[in-house]
Amino acid sequence: MEAVDARLLAEPRYGDNCWVQPTSASDSVLSAALADLARGRLQALDAIWDAIASDLFGLALWRTGSRNDAEEAVQEVFVRLARSAGRLPAIARPRAYLLTMAHRAAVDVVRRRRPGEPLDSAVELLAPALDPGRAADAERASHLFLQLPPKHREVVHLKHFVDLSFAEIGQVIGVPTFTAASRYRLAIRRLRELMGVEP
Amino acid sequence: MIVSDQLAGLEPPRVTEEQRRRVLAAAYRAAGEPLPALVNRLWGNRRLRLAWAAAALVLAGAHVFISAPPVVTVRPVATLPAVVSPRGADSDLMAAARALPASGPRASDRRLLQQVLEGTTWDRS
C-alpha cells in the first residue's frame, strides 16, 4: 500500500509509464459479459455487476456526494444496459465505456437535484478490513476528501481506486488528458494543504 | 501526522447486497418494459428541450421581425396636369381623341392623338 500512497501523493509526471496503469483483469470478464448481453442474455448483468459495480458506485458517489444519488446513477446504467440487450454494439474498452455511462448518469442526477436539497450522506472511505482500528483515519480522510470539488474527487477516485491512466480518465469524464492530470494535481495539492503537509 | 499514514489502505465505499438486489431488479424490470415513445424520450433530454425552446424563440423573433410593416416615407407626388381642351381645337378631332382606346393605340391613332395634343395647353394649377 505504501507504493500506492506514494503514487497518490506525488505530482503526476507526463510521459512516465508508471502513470499508465495496466488494464484490469476484469476487462476480459466485462467483455465476455457485454458480449453475452449483446446476444440478449440478461443474466450477464449479474456478472457485470460483480465486475464493476463498486467502481461505478464509487465514481457516482464521489461525483454526487450522496449514496442515494449514486445508487440512482448506477441503476440508470444497468437499466440502460438491460434495455440495450440484444442490440449492444461491440465495445472495445468495456470498463471505460461503463465508467463513462456512470459519469454521465451521475452528472444528470446532480442536474436534476433541486437546489439546496440536503444530501443524505457523505462520501465515506473505509478502514482496511485487516485494521479496523483505523476507522478514525478513514473518517478524517473522508472528511478531507469531501472538501475537494466533485470534479477533483472523481479524478482522484478514478486514478487512485480504479487505476485508470490520465488518458482513460479523460475519456471517461470527457476532458482532455492534460485537464484530467491537472485536476488530479490540484486535488492532491489541496489535500496536502488540508492535511497540513508541506509540499 | 504523515499523509501516507492517513491514506494507507483506505478503501472506497462498497456496494451492498441490498443495492445489488434493488438495482438488478430494476434493470430486469426495465428490460421487460417497452421503450417509451420516441417523442417522450426526446422530450426527456434536457439539451433537446433547450434546443427546441431556442429554435422556437428564434422563429418567433424572425416572424415578428419579418411581418412588421416596412416604414414608408410618403413623398408628395406631383399632380399630373390635366389635359384641357385647346382653345379653338377642332371638336371633331377632340371627339376622335376621346374615342381612342385607353391603351394600345395603333400607330395611326397615336398620330391622331398627337395632333390633338399639339393644340392642347397644360393646366398647371
mmCIF file of C-alpha atoms in Angstrom:
data_model
loop_
_atom_site.group_PDB
_atom_site.id
_atom_site.type_symbol
_atom_site.label_atom_id
_atom_site.label_comp_id
_atom_site.label_asym_id
_atom_site.label_seq_id
_atom_site.Cartn_x
_atom_site.Cartn_y
_atom_site.Cartn_z
ATOM 1 C CA MET A 1 0.000 0.000 0.000
ATOM 2 C CA GLU A 2 2.948 2.286 0.537
ATOM 3 C CA ALA A 3 3.631 2.321 -3.185
ATOM 4 C CA VAL A 4 0.024 3.241 -3.880
ATOM 5 C CA ASP A 5 0.142 6.070 -1.358
ATOM 6 C CA ALA A 6 3.376 7.420 -2.732
ATOM 7 C CA ARG A 7 1.797 7.423 -6.174
ATOM 8 C CA LEU A 8 -1.287 9.154 -4.877
ATOM 9 C CA LEU A 9 0.604 11.938 -3.195
ATOM 10 C CA ALA A 10 3.256 12.544 -5.801
ATOM 11 C CA GLU A 11 2.857 15.021 -8.606
ATOM 12 C CA PRO A 12 1.948 13.419 -11.926
ATOM 13 C CA ARG A 13 4.774 13.154 -14.412
ATOM 14 C CA TYR A 14 3.710 13.234 -18.020
ATOM 15 C CA GLY A 15 5.054 10.591 -20.295
ATOM 16 C CA ASP A 16 6.195 8.430 -17.410
ATOM 17 C CA ASN A 17 5.000 4.902 -17.944
ATOM 18 C CA CYS A 18 4.441 4.349 -14.258
ATOM 19 C CA TRP A 19 1.378 6.584 -14.585
ATOM 20 C CA VAL A 20 -0.199 4.417 -17.218
ATOM 21 C CA GLN A 21 -1.811 1.590 -15.340
ATOM 22 C CA PRO A 22 -2.262 -1.769 -16.995
ATOM 23 C CA THR A 23 -5.820 -2.619 -17.875
ATOM 24 C CA SER A 24 -7.685 -4.521 -15.242
ATOM 25 C CA ALA A 25 -8.133 -8.255 -15.369
ATOM 26 C CA SER A 26 -11.839 -7.592 -15.070
ATOM 27 C CA ASP A 27 -11.763 -6.222 -18.613
ATOM 28 C CA SER A 28 -11.943 -9.703 -20.084
ATOM 29 C CA VAL A 29 -14.792 -10.608 -17.744
ATOM 30 C CA LEU A 30 -16.619 -7.451 -18.724
ATOM 31 C CA SER A 31 -16.015 -8.049 -22.420
ATOM 32 C CA ALA A 32 -17.471 -11.535 -22.176
ATOM 33 C CA ALA A 33 -20.437 -10.322 -20.148
ATOM 34 C CA LEU A 34 -21.182 -7.476 -22.526
ATOM 35 C CA ALA A 35 -20.926 -9.875 -25.461
ATOM 36 C CA ASP A 36 -23.449 -12.118 -23.716
ATOM 37 C CA LEU A 37 -25.693 -9.133 -23.172
ATOM 38 C CA ALA A 38 -25.361 -8.212 -26.816
ATOM 39 C CA ARG A 39 -26.651 -11.684 -27.624
ATOM 40 C CA GLY A 40 -29.690 -10.988 -25.465
ATOM 41 C CA ARG A 41 -28.696 -12.850 -22.303
ATOM 42 C CA LEU A 42 -29.904 -10.629 -19.480
ATOM 43 C CA GLN A 43 -28.209 -12.792 -16.857
ATOM 44 C CA ALA A 44 -24.961 -11.177 -17.953
ATOM 45 C CA LEU A 45 -25.991 -8.170 -15.884
ATOM 46 C CA ASP A 46 -25.062 -10.114 -12.752
ATOM 47 C CA ALA A 47 -21.534 -10.684 -13.987
ATOM 48 C CA ILE A 48 -21.236 -7.046 -14.981
ATOM 49 C CA TRP A 49 -22.376 -6.008 -11.521
ATOM 50 C CA ASP A 50 -19.844 -8.257 -9.836
ATOM 51 C CA ALA A 51 -17.036 -6.991 -12.032
ATOM 52 C CA ILE A 52 -17.531 -3.262 -11.861
ATOM 53 C CA ALA A 53 -20.422 -2.160 -9.643
ATOM 54 C CA SER A 54 -18.116 -0.908 -6.896
ATOM 55 C CA ASP A 55 -16.147 1.236 -9.313
ATOM 56 C CA LEU A 56 -19.311 2.655 -10.835
ATOM 57 C CA PHE A 57 -20.841 3.307 -7.446
ATOM 58 C CA GLY A 58 -17.647 4.912 -6.147
ATOM 59 C CA LEU A 59 -17.389 7.192 -9.157
ATOM 60 C CA ALA A 60 -21.023 8.228 -8.864
ATOM 61 C CA LEU A 61 -20.710 8.664 -5.116
ATOM 62 C CA TRP A 62 -17.672 10.902 -5.366
ATOM 63 C CA ARG A 63 -19.364 12.905 -8.081
ATOM 64 C CA THR A 64 -22.737 13.307 -6.394
ATOM 65 C CA GLY A 65 -21.723 13.189 -2.727
ATOM 66 C CA SER A 66 -24.857 11.217 -1.905
ATOM 67 C CA ARG A 67 -25.384 7.476 -1.580
ATOM 68 C CA ASN A 68 -28.966 7.674 -2.845
ATOM 69 C CA ASP A 69 -27.965 9.718 -5.868
ATOM 70 C CA ALA A 70 -25.048 7.404 -6.587
ATOM 71 C CA GLU A 71 -27.311 4.374 -6.447
ATOM 72 C CA GLU A 72 -29.735 6.123 -8.789
ATOM 73 C CA ALA A 73 -26.906 6.756 -11.246
ATOM 74 C CA VAL A 74 -25.713 3.156 -11.116
ATOM 75 C CA GLN A 75 -29.267 1.938 -11.538
ATOM 76 C CA GLU A 76 -29.594 4.159 -14.587
ATOM 77 C CA VAL A 77 -26.513 2.491 -16.067
ATOM 78 C CA PHE A 78 -27.885 -1.004 -15.546
ATOM 79 C CA VAL A 79 -31.345 -0.069 -16.793
ATOM 80 C CA ARG A 80 -29.828 1.254 -19.997
ATOM 81 C CA LEU A 81 -27.743 -1.871 -20.359
ATOM 82 C CA ALA A 82 -30.796 -4.053 -19.823
ATOM 83 C CA ARG A 83 -32.792 -2.131 -22.409
ATOM 84 C CA SER A 84 -29.990 -2.422 -24.937
ATOM 85 C CA ALA A 85 -29.684 -6.174 -24.508
ATOM 86 C CA GLY A 86 -29.647 -7.888 -27.863
ATOM 87 C CA ARG A 87 -28.602 -4.791 -29.755
ATOM 88 C CA LEU A 88 -25.486 -3.685 -27.900
ATOM 89 C CA PRO A 89 -22.639 -2.797 -30.253
ATOM 90 C CA ALA A 90 -19.156 -4.210 -29.860
ATOM 91 C CA ILE A 91 -17.292 -2.311 -27.159
ATOM 92 C CA ALA A 92 -13.534 -2.076 -27.292
ATOM 93 C CA ARG A 93 -12.941 -0.797 -23.758
ATOM 94 C CA PRO A 94 -15.744 -2.083 -21.588
ATOM 95 C CA ARG A 95 -14.561 -0.573 -18.315
ATOM 96 C CA ALA A 96 -14.095 2.891 -19.755
ATOM 97 C CA TYR A 97 -17.449 2.530 -21.514
ATOM 98 C CA LEU A 98 -19.313 1.662 -18.331
ATOM 99 C CA LEU A 99 -17.492 4.269 -16.261
ATOM 100 C CA THR A 100 -18.410 6.883 -18.854
ATOM 101 C CA MET A 101 -22.044 5.833 -18.579
ATOM 102 C CA ALA A 102 -21.840 6.129 -14.796
ATOM 103 C CA HIS A 103 -20.189 9.540 -15.003
ATOM 104 C CA ARG A 104 -22.881 10.870 -17.332
ATOM 105 C CA ALA A 105 -25.652 9.380 -15.240
ATOM 106 C CA ALA A 106 -24.172 10.972 -12.116
ATOM 107 C CA VAL A 107 -23.943 14.343 -13.824
ATOM 108 C CA ASP A 108 -27.585 14.032 -14.880
ATOM 109 C CA VAL A 109 -28.612 13.126 -11.353
ATOM 110 C CA VAL A 110 -26.822 16.176 -9.968
ATOM 111 C CA ARG A 111 -28.513 18.379 -12.575
ATOM 112 C CA ARG A 112 -31.928 17.020 -11.655
ATOM 113 C CA ARG A 113 -31.294 17.643 -7.974
ATOM 114 C CA ARG A 114 -33.208 20.566 -6.595
ATOM 115 C CA PRO A 115 -31.098 23.482 -5.383
ATOM 116 C CA GLY A 116 -30.496 23.378 -1.668
ATOM 117 C CA GLU A 117 -31.682 19.809 -1.362
ATOM 118 C CA PRO A 118 -29.810 18.261 1.570
ATOM 119 C CA LEU A 119 -27.597 15.283 0.825
ATOM 120 C CA ASP A 120 -28.491 12.116 2.625
ATOM 121 C CA SER A 121 -24.948 11.086 3.385
ATOM 122 C CA ALA A 122 -21.329 11.868 2.759
ATOM 123 C CA VAL A 123 -18.626 10.016 0.904
ATOM 124 C CA GLU A 124 -17.003 7.627 3.304
ATOM 125 C CA LEU A 125 -13.662 5.966 2.906
ATOM 126 C CA LEU A 126 -13.448 2.662 4.709
ATOM 127 C CA ALA A 127 -10.801 1.384 7.048
ATOM 128 C CA PRO A 128 -8.933 -1.679 5.825
ATOM 129 C CA ALA A 129 -10.601 -4.901 6.794
ATOM 130 C CA LEU A 130 -7.441 -6.151 8.493
ATOM 131 C CA ASP A 131 -7.023 -2.969 10.505
ATOM 132 C CA PRO A 132 -10.384 -1.798 11.840
ATOM 133 C CA GLY A 133 -8.602 0.393 14.360
ATOM 134 C CA ARG A 134 -8.003 2.906 11.621
ATOM 135 C CA ALA A 135 -11.622 3.947 11.447
ATOM 136 C CA ALA A 136 -10.698 7.393 12.750
ATOM 137 C CA ASP A 137 -8.161 7.834 9.948
ATOM 138 C CA ALA A 138 -10.777 6.783 7.419
ATOM 139 C CA GLU A 139 -13.269 9.222 8.824
ATOM 140 C CA ARG A 140 -10.768 12.080 8.781
ATOM 141 C CA ALA A 141 -9.607 11.306 5.252
ATOM 142 C CA SER A 142 -13.184 11.045 4.084
ATOM 143 C CA HIS A 143 -13.916 14.424 5.628
ATOM 144 C CA LEU A 144 -10.903 15.926 3.863
ATOM 145 C CA PHE A 145 -11.829 14.456 0.506
ATOM 146 C CA LEU A 146 -15.301 15.887 0.843
ATOM 147 C CA GLN A 147 -13.773 19.347 0.865
ATOM 148 C CA LEU A 148 -12.499 18.813 -2.657
ATOM 149 C CA PRO A 149 -14.685 19.857 -5.594
ATOM 150 C CA PRO A 150 -16.644 16.941 -7.084
ATOM 151 C CA LYS A 151 -14.690 17.175 -10.345
ATOM 152 C CA HIS A 152 -11.448 16.711 -8.439
ATOM 153 C CA ARG A 153 -12.843 13.976 -6.221
ATOM 154 C CA GLU A 154 -13.864 11.839 -9.154
ATOM 155 C CA VAL A 155 -10.438 12.147 -10.772
ATOM 156 C CA VAL A 156 -8.787 11.050 -7.523
ATOM 157 C CA HIS A 157 -11.195 8.138 -7.344
ATOM 158 C CA LEU A 158 -10.533 7.048 -10.921
ATOM 159 C CA LYS A 159 -6.799 7.404 -10.516
ATOM 160 C CA HIS A 160 -6.317 6.010 -7.050
ATOM 161 C CA PHE A 161 -9.053 3.426 -6.661
ATOM 162 C CA VAL A 162 -9.874 2.407 -10.232
ATOM 163 C CA ASP A 163 -6.293 2.641 -11.502
ATOM 164 C CA LEU A 164 -7.047 4.383 -14.754
ATOM 165 C CA SER A 165 -4.459 6.309 -16.724
ATOM 166 C CA PHE A 166 -4.976 10.014 -17.244
ATOM 167 C CA ALA A 167 -5.841 9.350 -20.876
ATOM 168 C CA GLU A 168 -8.537 6.910 -19.771
ATOM 169 C CA ILE A 169 -9.778 9.315 -17.113
ATOM 170 C CA GLY A 170 -10.034 11.996 -19.748
ATOM 171 C CA GLN A 171 -12.099 9.686 -21.938
ATOM 172 C CA VAL A 172 -14.374 8.729 -19.071
ATOM 173 C CA ILE A 173 -15.161 12.243 -17.881
ATOM 174 C CA GLY A 174 -14.966 13.845 -21.306
ATOM 175 C CA VAL A 175 -11.982 16.138 -20.864
ATOM 176 C CA PRO A 176 -8.519 16.253 -22.435
ATOM 177 C CA THR A 177 -5.796 14.162 -20.837
ATOM 178 C CA PHE A 178 -3.995 17.270 -19.680
ATOM 179 C CA THR A 179 -7.112 18.531 -17.914
ATOM 180 C CA ALA A 180 -7.548 15.229 -16.119
ATOM 181 C CA ALA A 181 -3.947 15.307 -14.941
ATOM 182 C CA SER A 182 -4.271 18.927 -13.939
ATOM 183 C CA ARG A 183 -7.364 18.219 -11.862
ATOM 184 C CA TYR A 184 -5.579 15.382 -10.137
ATOM 185 C CA ARG A 185 -2.576 17.538 -9.374
ATOM 186 C CA LEU A 186 -4.773 20.317 -7.969
ATOM 187 C CA ALA A 187 -6.698 17.806 -5.872
ATOM 188 C CA ILE A 188 -3.541 16.366 -4.362
ATOM 189 C CA ARG A 189 -2.144 19.816 -3.694
ATOM 190 C CA ARG A 190 -5.350 20.818 -1.941
ATOM 191 C CA LEU A 191 -5.339 17.582 0.009
ATOM 192 C CA ARG A 192 -1.834 18.271 1.202
ATOM 193 C CA GLU A 193 -2.848 21.719 2.322
ATOM 194 C CA LEU A 194 -5.822 20.345 4.207
ATOM 195 C CA MET A 195 -3.650 17.748 5.874
ATOM 196 C CA GLY A 196 -1.049 20.306 6.756
ATOM 197 C CA VAL A 197 1.670 18.517 4.821
ATOM 198 C CA GLU A 198 4.433 20.631 3.355
ATOM 199 C CA PRO A 199 4.764 20.184 -0.397
ATOM 200 C CA MET B 1 0.754 13.148 11.199
ATOM 201 C CA ILE B 2 2.128 11.838 7.936
ATOM 202 C CA VAL B 3 -0.224 11.908 4.965
ATOM 203 C CA SER B 4 0.606 8.413 3.807
ATOM 204 C CA ASP B 5 -0.356 7.115 7.239
ATOM 205 C CA GLN B 6 -3.736 8.747 6.805
ATOM 206 C CA LEU B 7 -4.444 7.209 3.449
ATOM 207 C CA ALA B 8 -2.657 3.898 3.515
ATOM 208 C CA GLY B 9 -5.011 1.036 2.909
ATOM 209 C CA LEU B 10 -8.199 3.063 2.936
ATOM 210 C CA GLU B 11 -10.831 1.683 0.639
ATOM 211 C CA PRO B 12 -13.547 3.323 -1.412
ATOM 212 C CA PRO B 13 -17.184 2.855 -0.451
ATOM 213 C CA ARG B 14 -18.537 -0.524 -1.421
ATOM 214 C CA VAL B 15 -21.868 -1.551 -2.824
ATOM 215 C CA THR B 16 -24.094 -3.578 -0.567
ATOM 216 C CA GLU B 17 -26.015 -6.732 -1.272
ATOM 217 C CA GLU B 18 -29.221 -4.755 -0.826
ATOM 218 C CA GLN B 19 -28.146 -2.306 -3.528
ATOM 219 C CA ARG B 20 -27.308 -5.162 -5.846
ATOM 220 C CA ARG B 21 -30.757 -6.632 -5.386
ATOM 221 C CA ARG B 22 -32.529 -3.312 -5.944
ATOM 222 C CA VAL B 23 -30.520 -2.222 -8.968
ATOM 223 C CA LEU B 24 -30.592 -5.547 -10.774
ATOM 224 C CA ALA B 25 -34.302 -5.960 -10.074
ATOM 225 C CA ALA B 26 -34.928 -2.544 -11.601
ATOM 226 C CA ALA B 27 -32.768 -3.450 -14.600
ATOM 227 C CA TYR B 28 -34.561 -6.763 -15.214
ATOM 228 C CA ARG B 29 -37.896 -4.987 -14.828
ATOM 229 C CA ALA B 30 -36.871 -2.290 -17.314
ATOM 230 C CA ALA B 31 -35.776 -4.878 -19.839
ATOM 231 C CA GLY B 32 -39.299 -6.246 -19.991
ATOM 232 C CA GLU B 33 -40.938 -2.885 -20.395
ATOM 233 C CA PRO B 34 -41.496 -1.370 -23.788
ATOM 234 C CA LEU B 35 -39.334 1.590 -24.587
ATOM 235 C CA PRO B 36 -41.065 4.913 -24.092
ATOM 236 C CA ALA B 37 -42.245 6.647 -27.224
ATOM 237 C CA LEU B 38 -39.633 8.481 -29.229
ATOM 238 C CA VAL B 39 -41.298 11.811 -28.507
ATOM 239 C CA ASN B 40 -41.151 11.171 -24.766
ATOM 240 C CA ARG B 41 -37.523 10.109 -24.970
ATOM 241 C CA LEU B 42 -36.658 13.220 -26.922
ATOM 242 C CA TRP B 43 -38.625 15.383 -24.523
ATOM 243 C CA GLY B 44 -36.781 13.767 -21.639
ATOM 244 C CA ASN B 45 -33.495 15.045 -22.992
ATOM 245 C CA ARG B 46 -32.687 18.398 -21.406
ATOM 246 C CA ARG B 47 -30.429 19.564 -24.209
ATOM 247 C CA LEU B 48 -33.029 18.780 -26.821
ATOM 248 C CA ARG B 49 -35.635 20.681 -24.817
ATOM 249 C CA LEU B 50 -33.323 23.678 -24.662
ATOM 250 C CA ALA B 51 -32.616 23.422 -28.388
ATOM 251 C CA TRP B 52 -36.342 23.241 -29.103
ATOM 252 C CA ALA B 53 -37.012 26.299 -26.955
ATOM 253 C CA ALA B 54 -34.175 28.231 -28.594
ATOM 254 C CA ALA B 55 -35.425 27.334 -32.071
ATOM 255 C CA ALA B 56 -38.962 28.392 -31.165
ATOM 256 C CA LEU B 57 -37.691 31.715 -29.851
ATOM 257 C CA VAL B 58 -35.641 32.336 -32.973
ATOM 258 C CA LEU B 59 -38.604 31.517 -35.220
ATOM 259 C CA ALA B 60 -40.949 33.735 -33.229
ATOM 260 C CA GLY B 61 -38.460 36.586 -33.326
ATOM 261 C CA ALA B 62 -37.923 36.164 -37.047
ATOM 262 C CA HIS B 63 -41.675 36.117 -37.620
ATOM 263 C CA VAL B 64 -42.147 39.361 -35.698
ATOM 264 C CA PHE B 65 -39.226 40.972 -37.488
ATOM 265 C CA ILE B 66 -40.294 39.934 -40.969
ATOM 266 C CA SER B 67 -44.033 40.552 -40.648
ATOM 267 C CA ALA B 68 -43.647 44.096 -39.321
ATOM 268 C CA PRO B 69 -44.858 46.594 -41.980
ATOM 269 C CA PRO B 70 -41.995 48.434 -43.651
ATOM 270 C CA VAL B 71 -41.620 52.069 -42.836
ATOM 271 C CA VAL B 72 -42.728 54.026 -45.933
ATOM 272 C CA THR B 73 -41.716 57.616 -46.363
ATOM 273 C CA VAL B 74 -44.531 59.421 -48.093
ATOM 274 C CA ARG B 75 -43.342 61.892 -50.614
ATOM 275 C CA PRO B 76 -45.658 64.431 -52.192
ATOM 276 C CA VAL B 77 -46.488 63.312 -55.666
ATOM 277 C CA ALA B 78 -46.752 65.975 -58.272
ATOM 278 C CA THR B 79 -50.262 66.194 -59.569
ATOM 279 C CA LEU B 80 -50.462 65.147 -63.115
ATOM 280 C CA PRO B 81 -51.536 68.018 -65.250
ATOM 281 C CA ALA B 82 -54.984 67.750 -66.549
ATOM 282 C CA VAL B 83 -55.499 67.824 -70.216
ATOM 283 C CA VAL B 84 -57.813 70.525 -71.187
ATOM 284 C CA SER B 85 -59.294 71.352 -74.471
ATOM 285 C CA PRO B 86 -57.194 73.592 -76.588
ATOM 286 C CA ARG B 87 -58.574 76.889 -77.409
ATOM 287 C CA GLY B 88 -60.176 76.632 -80.773
ATOM 288 C CA ALA B 89 -59.369 72.916 -81.193
ATOM 289 C CA ASP B 90 -61.340 71.072 -83.730
ATOM 290 C CA SER B 91 -64.217 69.474 -81.911
ATOM 291 C CA ASP B 92 -64.163 66.535 -84.327
ATOM 292 C CA LEU B 93 -60.547 65.769 -83.519
ATOM 293 C CA MET B 94 -61.260 66.048 -79.819
ATOM 294 C CA ALA B 95 -64.126 63.638 -80.160
ATOM 295 C CA ALA B 96 -61.902 61.233 -82.096
ATOM 296 C CA ALA B 97 -59.252 61.502 -79.415
ATOM 297 C CA ARG B 98 -61.773 60.706 -76.711
ATOM 298 C CA ALA B 99 -62.921 57.704 -78.704
ATOM 299 C CA LEU B 100 -59.414 56.206 -78.714
ATOM 300 C CA PRO B 101 -58.949 53.098 -76.620
ATOM 301 C CA ALA B 102 -57.368 53.681 -73.240
ATOM 302 C CA SER B 103 -54.392 51.557 -74.065
ATOM 303 C CA GLY B 104 -52.634 50.111 -77.028
ATOM 304 C CA PRO B 105 -53.475 52.676 -79.659
ATOM 305 C CA ARG B 106 -52.377 51.811 -83.086
ATOM 306 C CA ALA B 107 -49.787 53.970 -84.803
ATOM 307 C CA SER B 108 -52.357 55.869 -86.842
ATOM 308 C CA ASP B 109 -54.383 56.548 -83.718
ATOM 309 C CA ARG B 110 -51.253 57.693 -81.931
ATOM 310 C CA ARG B 111 -50.551 60.175 -84.700
ATOM 311 C CA LEU B 112 -54.108 61.448 -84.487
ATOM 312 C CA LEU B 113 -53.808 61.832 -80.770
ATOM 313 C CA GLN B 114 -50.560 63.683 -81.167
ATOM 314 C CA GLN B 115 -52.240 66.119 -83.483
ATOM 315 C CA VAL B 116 -54.921 66.755 -80.956
ATOM 316 C CA LEU B 117 -52.500 67.165 -78.130
ATOM 317 C CA GLU B 118 -50.313 69.541 -80.034
ATOM 318 C CA GLY B 119 -53.068 72.008 -79.750
ATOM 319 C CA THR B 120 -53.592 71.473 -76.024
ATOM 320 C CA THR B 121 -52.402 73.580 -73.143
ATOM 321 C CA TRP B 122 -51.261 72.163 -69.798
ATOM 322 C CA ASP B 123 -53.185 73.378 -66.864
ATOM 323 C CA ARG B 124 -50.503 73.540 -64.134
ATOM 324 C CA SER B 125 -52.737 74.948 -61.478
#
